[in-house]
Coordinates of N, CA, C and O in Angstrom, one line a residue:
M1 N -12.4 -39.1 -21.0 CA -12.4 -38.5 -19.7 C -11.8 -37.1 -19.8 O -10.8 -36.9 -20.4
S2 N -12.4 -36.2 -19.1 CA -12.0 -34.8 -19.1 C -11.7 -34.4 -17.7 O -12.5 -34.5 -16.8
R3 N -10.5 -33.9 -17.5 CA -10.1 -33.3 -16.2 C -10.0 -31.8 -16.3 O -9.4 -31.3 -17.3
W4 N -10.5 -31.1 -15.4 CA -10.5 -29.6 -15.5 C -10.5 -29.0 -14.1 O -10.9 -29.6 -13.1
C5 N -10.1 -27.7 -14.0 CA -10.1 -27.0 -12.8 C -10.4 -25.5 -13.2 O -9.8 -25.0 -14.1
R6 N -11.3 -24.9 -12.5 CA -11.6 -23.5 -12.6 C -11.2 -22.8 -11.3 O -11.6 -23.2 -10.2
K7 N -10.3 -21.8 -11.4 CA -9.8 -21.1 -10.3 C -11.0 -20.4 -9.5 O -11.9 -19.9 -10.1
D8 N -11.0 -20.5 -8.2 CA -12.1 -19.9 -7.4 C -11.4 -19.3 -6.2 O -10.2 -19.2 -6.1
A9 N -12.2 -18.9 -5.2 CA -11.7 -18.2 -4.0 C -10.9 -19.1 -3.2 O -10.1 -18.6 -2.4
T10 N -11.0 -20.4 -3.3 CA -10.2 -21.3 -2.5 C -8.8 -21.6 -3.0 O -8.0 -22.2 -2.3
G11 N -8.5 -21.2 -4.2 CA -7.1 -21.4 -4.7 C -7.0 -21.6 -6.1 O -8.0 -21.4 -6.9
A12 N -5.8 -22.0 -6.6 CA -5.5 -22.1 -8.0 C -5.5 -23.6 -8.4 O -5.9 -24.5 -7.7
C13 N -5.1 -23.8 -9.7 CA -5.2 -25.1 -10.3 C -3.8 -25.8 -10.3 O -3.6 -26.7 -11.2
F14 N -3.0 -25.6 -9.3 CA -1.7 -26.2 -9.3 C -1.7 -27.7 -9.2 O -1.0 -28.3 -10.0
P15 N -2.5 -28.3 -8.4 CA -2.6 -29.8 -8.4 C -2.9 -30.4 -9.7 O -2.3 -31.4 -10.1
L16 N -3.9 -29.9 -10.4 CA -4.2 -30.4 -11.7 C -3.1 -30.2 -12.7 O -2.8 -31.1 -13.5
L17 N -2.5 -29.1 -12.7 CA -1.3 -28.8 -13.6 C -0.2 -29.9 -13.4 O 0.3 -30.4 -14.3
K18 N 0.0 -30.1 -12.1 CA 1.0 -31.1 -11.7 C 0.7 -32.5 -12.3 O 1.6 -33.2 -12.8
S19 N -0.6 -32.9 -12.2 CA -1.0 -34.2 -12.7 C -0.9 -34.3 -14.3 O -0.9 -35.3 -14.8
L20 N -0.9 -33.1 -14.9 CA -1.0 -33.1 -16.4 C 0.4 -32.8 -17.0 O 0.5 -32.6 -18.2
L21 N 1.5 -32.9 -16.2 CA 2.8 -32.7 -16.7 C 3.1 -33.7 -17.8 O 2.9 -34.9 -17.7
G22 N 3.6 -33.2 -19.0 CA 4.0 -34.0 -20.1 C 2.8 -34.4 -21.0 O 3.0 -35.1 -22.0
K23 N 1.6 -34.1 -20.7 CA 0.5 -34.5 -21.5 C 0.2 -33.4 -22.5 O 0.2 -32.2 -22.2
R24 N 0.0 -33.8 -23.8 CA -0.3 -32.8 -24.8 C -1.8 -32.5 -24.7 O -2.6 -33.2 -24.2
G25 N -2.1 -31.3 -25.2 CA -3.5 -30.9 -25.2 C -4.1 -30.4 -23.9 O -5.2 -30.8 -23.5
V26 N -3.4 -29.5 -23.3 CA -3.9 -28.8 -22.1 C -4.4 -27.5 -22.5 O -3.6 -26.6 -23.0
Q27 N -5.7 -27.2 -22.3 CA -6.3 -26.0 -22.6 C -6.2 -25.1 -21.4 O -6.5 -25.5 -20.3
V28 N -5.7 -23.8 -21.6 CA -5.4 -22.9 -20.5 C -6.1 -21.6 -20.9 O -6.0 -21.1 -22.0
E29 N -6.8 -21.0 -19.9 CA -7.4 -19.7 -20.0 C -6.8 -18.8 -18.9 O -6.8 -19.2 -17.8
L30 N -6.3 -17.7 -19.3 CA -5.7 -16.7 -18.4 C -6.7 -15.7 -17.9 O -7.7 -15.4 -18.6
S31 N -6.4 -15.0 -16.8 CA -7.3 -14.0 -16.3 C -7.6 -12.9 -17.2 O -8.6 -12.2 -17.2
G32 N -6.7 -12.6 -18.1 CA -6.8 -11.5 -19.1 C -7.7 -11.9 -20.3 O -7.9 -11.0 -21.2
G33 N -8.1 -13.1 -20.4 CA -9.0 -13.6 -21.5 C -8.2 -14.4 -22.5 O -8.9 -15.0 -23.4
L34 N -6.9 -14.4 -22.5 CA -6.1 -15.2 -23.5 C -6.3 -16.6 -23.2 O -6.3 -17.0 -22.0
S35 N -6.5 -17.4 -24.2 CA -6.5 -18.9 -24.0 C -5.7 -19.6 -25.1 O -5.4 -19.0 -26.2
F36 N -5.2 -20.8 -24.7 CA -4.3 -21.5 -25.7 C -4.3 -23.0 -25.3 O -4.7 -23.4 -24.2
I37 N -3.9 -23.8 -26.2 CA -3.7 -25.3 -26.0 C -2.2 -25.6 -26.1 O -1.6 -25.2 -27.1
D38 N -1.6 -26.2 -25.1 CA -0.2 -26.5 -25.1 C 0.1 -27.7 -24.3 O -0.8 -28.4 -23.9
E39 N 1.4 -27.9 -23.9 CA 1.8 -29.0 -23.1 C 2.5 -28.4 -21.9 O 3.3 -27.5 -22.0
V40 N 2.1 -28.9 -20.7 CA 2.8 -28.5 -19.5 C 4.2 -29.2 -19.4 O 4.2 -30.4 -19.3
V41 N 5.3 -28.4 -19.4 CA 6.6 -29.0 -19.4 C 7.1 -29.1 -18.0 O 7.7 -30.1 -17.6
S42 N 6.9 -28.1 -17.2 CA 7.3 -28.2 -15.8 C 6.6 -27.1 -14.9 O 6.0 -26.2 -15.5
L43 N 6.7 -27.3 -13.6 CA 6.2 -26.3 -12.7 C 7.3 -25.9 -11.8 O 8.1 -26.8 -11.3
E44 N 7.4 -24.6 -11.5 CA 8.5 -24.1 -10.7 C 8.0 -23.2 -9.6 O 7.0 -22.6 -9.8
G45 N 8.8 -23.0 -8.6 CA 8.5 -22.0 -7.6 C 8.0 -22.6 -6.3 O 7.7 -23.8 -6.2
D46 N 7.8 -21.7 -5.3 CA 7.3 -22.0 -4.0 C 5.8 -21.7 -3.9 O 5.3 -21.0 -4.8
T47 N 5.2 -22.1 -2.8 CA 3.8 -21.8 -2.6 C 3.5 -20.3 -2.8 O 4.1 -19.5 -2.1
G48 N 2.5 -20.0 -3.6 CA 2.1 -18.6 -3.8 C 2.8 -18.0 -5.0 O 2.4 -16.9 -5.4
A49 N 3.9 -18.6 -5.4 CA 4.7 -17.9 -6.5 C 5.0 -19.0 -7.6 O 6.0 -18.9 -8.3
E50 N 4.1 -20.0 -7.8 CA 4.3 -21.0 -8.7 C 4.2 -20.5 -10.2 O 3.4 -19.6 -10.5
V51 N 5.0 -21.1 -11.1 CA 5.0 -20.8 -12.5 C 4.9 -22.1 -13.3 O 5.6 -23.0 -13.0
A52 N 4.0 -22.0 -14.3 CA 3.9 -23.2 -15.2 C 4.7 -22.9 -16.4 O 4.6 -21.7 -17.0
V53 N 5.4 -23.8 -16.9 CA 6.2 -23.7 -18.1 C 5.6 -24.6 -19.2 O 5.4 -25.8 -19.0
F54 N 5.2 -24.0 -20.3 CA 4.6 -24.7 -21.4 C 5.6 -24.8 -22.6 O 6.5 -24.1 -22.8
S55 N 5.4 -25.9 -23.4 CA 6.3 -26.2 -24.5 C 6.5 -25.1 -25.5 O 7.6 -24.9 -26.0
S56 N 5.5 -24.4 -25.9 CA 5.7 -23.4 -26.9 C 5.4 -22.0 -26.5 O 5.2 -21.1 -27.3
R57 N 5.3 -21.8 -25.2 CA 5.0 -20.5 -24.6 C 5.9 -20.1 -23.5 O 6.6 -21.0 -22.9
R58 N 5.9 -18.9 -23.1 CA 6.8 -18.5 -22.0 C 6.2 -19.0 -20.7 O 5.1 -19.6 -20.6
R59 N 6.9 -18.8 -19.6 CA 6.4 -19.1 -18.3 C 5.1 -18.3 -17.9 O 5.1 -17.1 -18.3
V60 N 4.2 -18.9 -17.3 CA 2.9 -18.3 -16.9 C 2.8 -18.5 -15.4 O 2.8 -19.6 -14.9
A61 N 2.5 -17.4 -14.7 CA 2.3 -17.5 -13.2 C 1.0 -18.3 -13.0 O -0.1 -18.0 -13.6
V62 N 1.0 -19.3 -12.1 CA -0.2 -20.1 -11.9 C -1.3 -19.2 -11.4 O -2.5 -19.5 -11.7
R63 N -1.0 -18.2 -10.6 CA -2.1 -17.3 -10.1 C -2.9 -16.6 -11.2 O -4.0 -16.2 -11.0
D64 N -2.3 -16.5 -12.4 CA -3.0 -15.9 -13.5 C -3.8 -16.8 -14.4 O -4.5 -16.4 -15.3
I65 N -3.8 -18.1 -14.0 CA -4.5 -19.1 -14.8 C -5.9 -19.3 -14.2 O -6.0 -19.6 -13.0
E66 N -6.9 -19.0 -15.0 CA -8.3 -19.1 -14.5 C -8.9 -20.5 -14.8 O -9.8 -20.9 -14.0
L67 N -8.5 -21.2 -15.9 CA -9.1 -22.5 -16.2 C -8.0 -23.4 -16.8 O -7.2 -22.9 -17.6
V68 N -8.0 -24.6 -16.4 CA -7.1 -25.6 -17.0 C -8.1 -26.8 -17.3 O -8.9 -27.2 -16.5
Q69 N -7.9 -27.3 -18.6 CA -8.7 -28.4 -19.0 C -7.9 -29.3 -19.9 O -7.2 -28.9 -20.8
W70 N -7.9 -30.6 -19.6 CA -7.2 -31.6 -20.4 C -8.0 -31.9 -21.6 O -9.2 -32.3 -21.5
V71 N -7.5 -31.7 -22.8 CA -8.2 -32.0 -24.1 C -7.6 -33.4 -24.6 O -6.5 -33.5 -25.1
A72 N -8.4 -34.4 -24.4 CA -8.0 -35.8 -24.7 C -7.7 -36.0 -26.2 O -6.8 -36.7 -26.6
D73 N -8.5 -35.4 -27.0 CA -8.4 -35.7 -28.5 C -8.2 -34.4 -29.2 O -9.1 -33.5 -29.2
L74 N -7.0 -34.2 -29.8 CA -6.8 -32.9 -30.5 C -7.2 -32.9 -32.0 O -7.0 -31.9 -32.7
S75 N -7.7 -34.0 -32.5 CA -8.1 -34.1 -33.9 C -9.3 -33.4 -34.2 O -10.1 -33.0 -33.4

């Protein structure tokens, strides 16, 4: 099963990020073109200023995330 969210005019991927807390293998693509696979450790902030915290990366503003996809199998 693959869960994903692509940011569009209606909003960001905050609900999917919240459902993926603690799961390994979350692929993230940022608005600047950078992409990575990591684990969502926590979500912080109020509506409009949410920040996703990843296990091996710094905090990322949710508004800068263009794509979130759960990668079920990392092998």
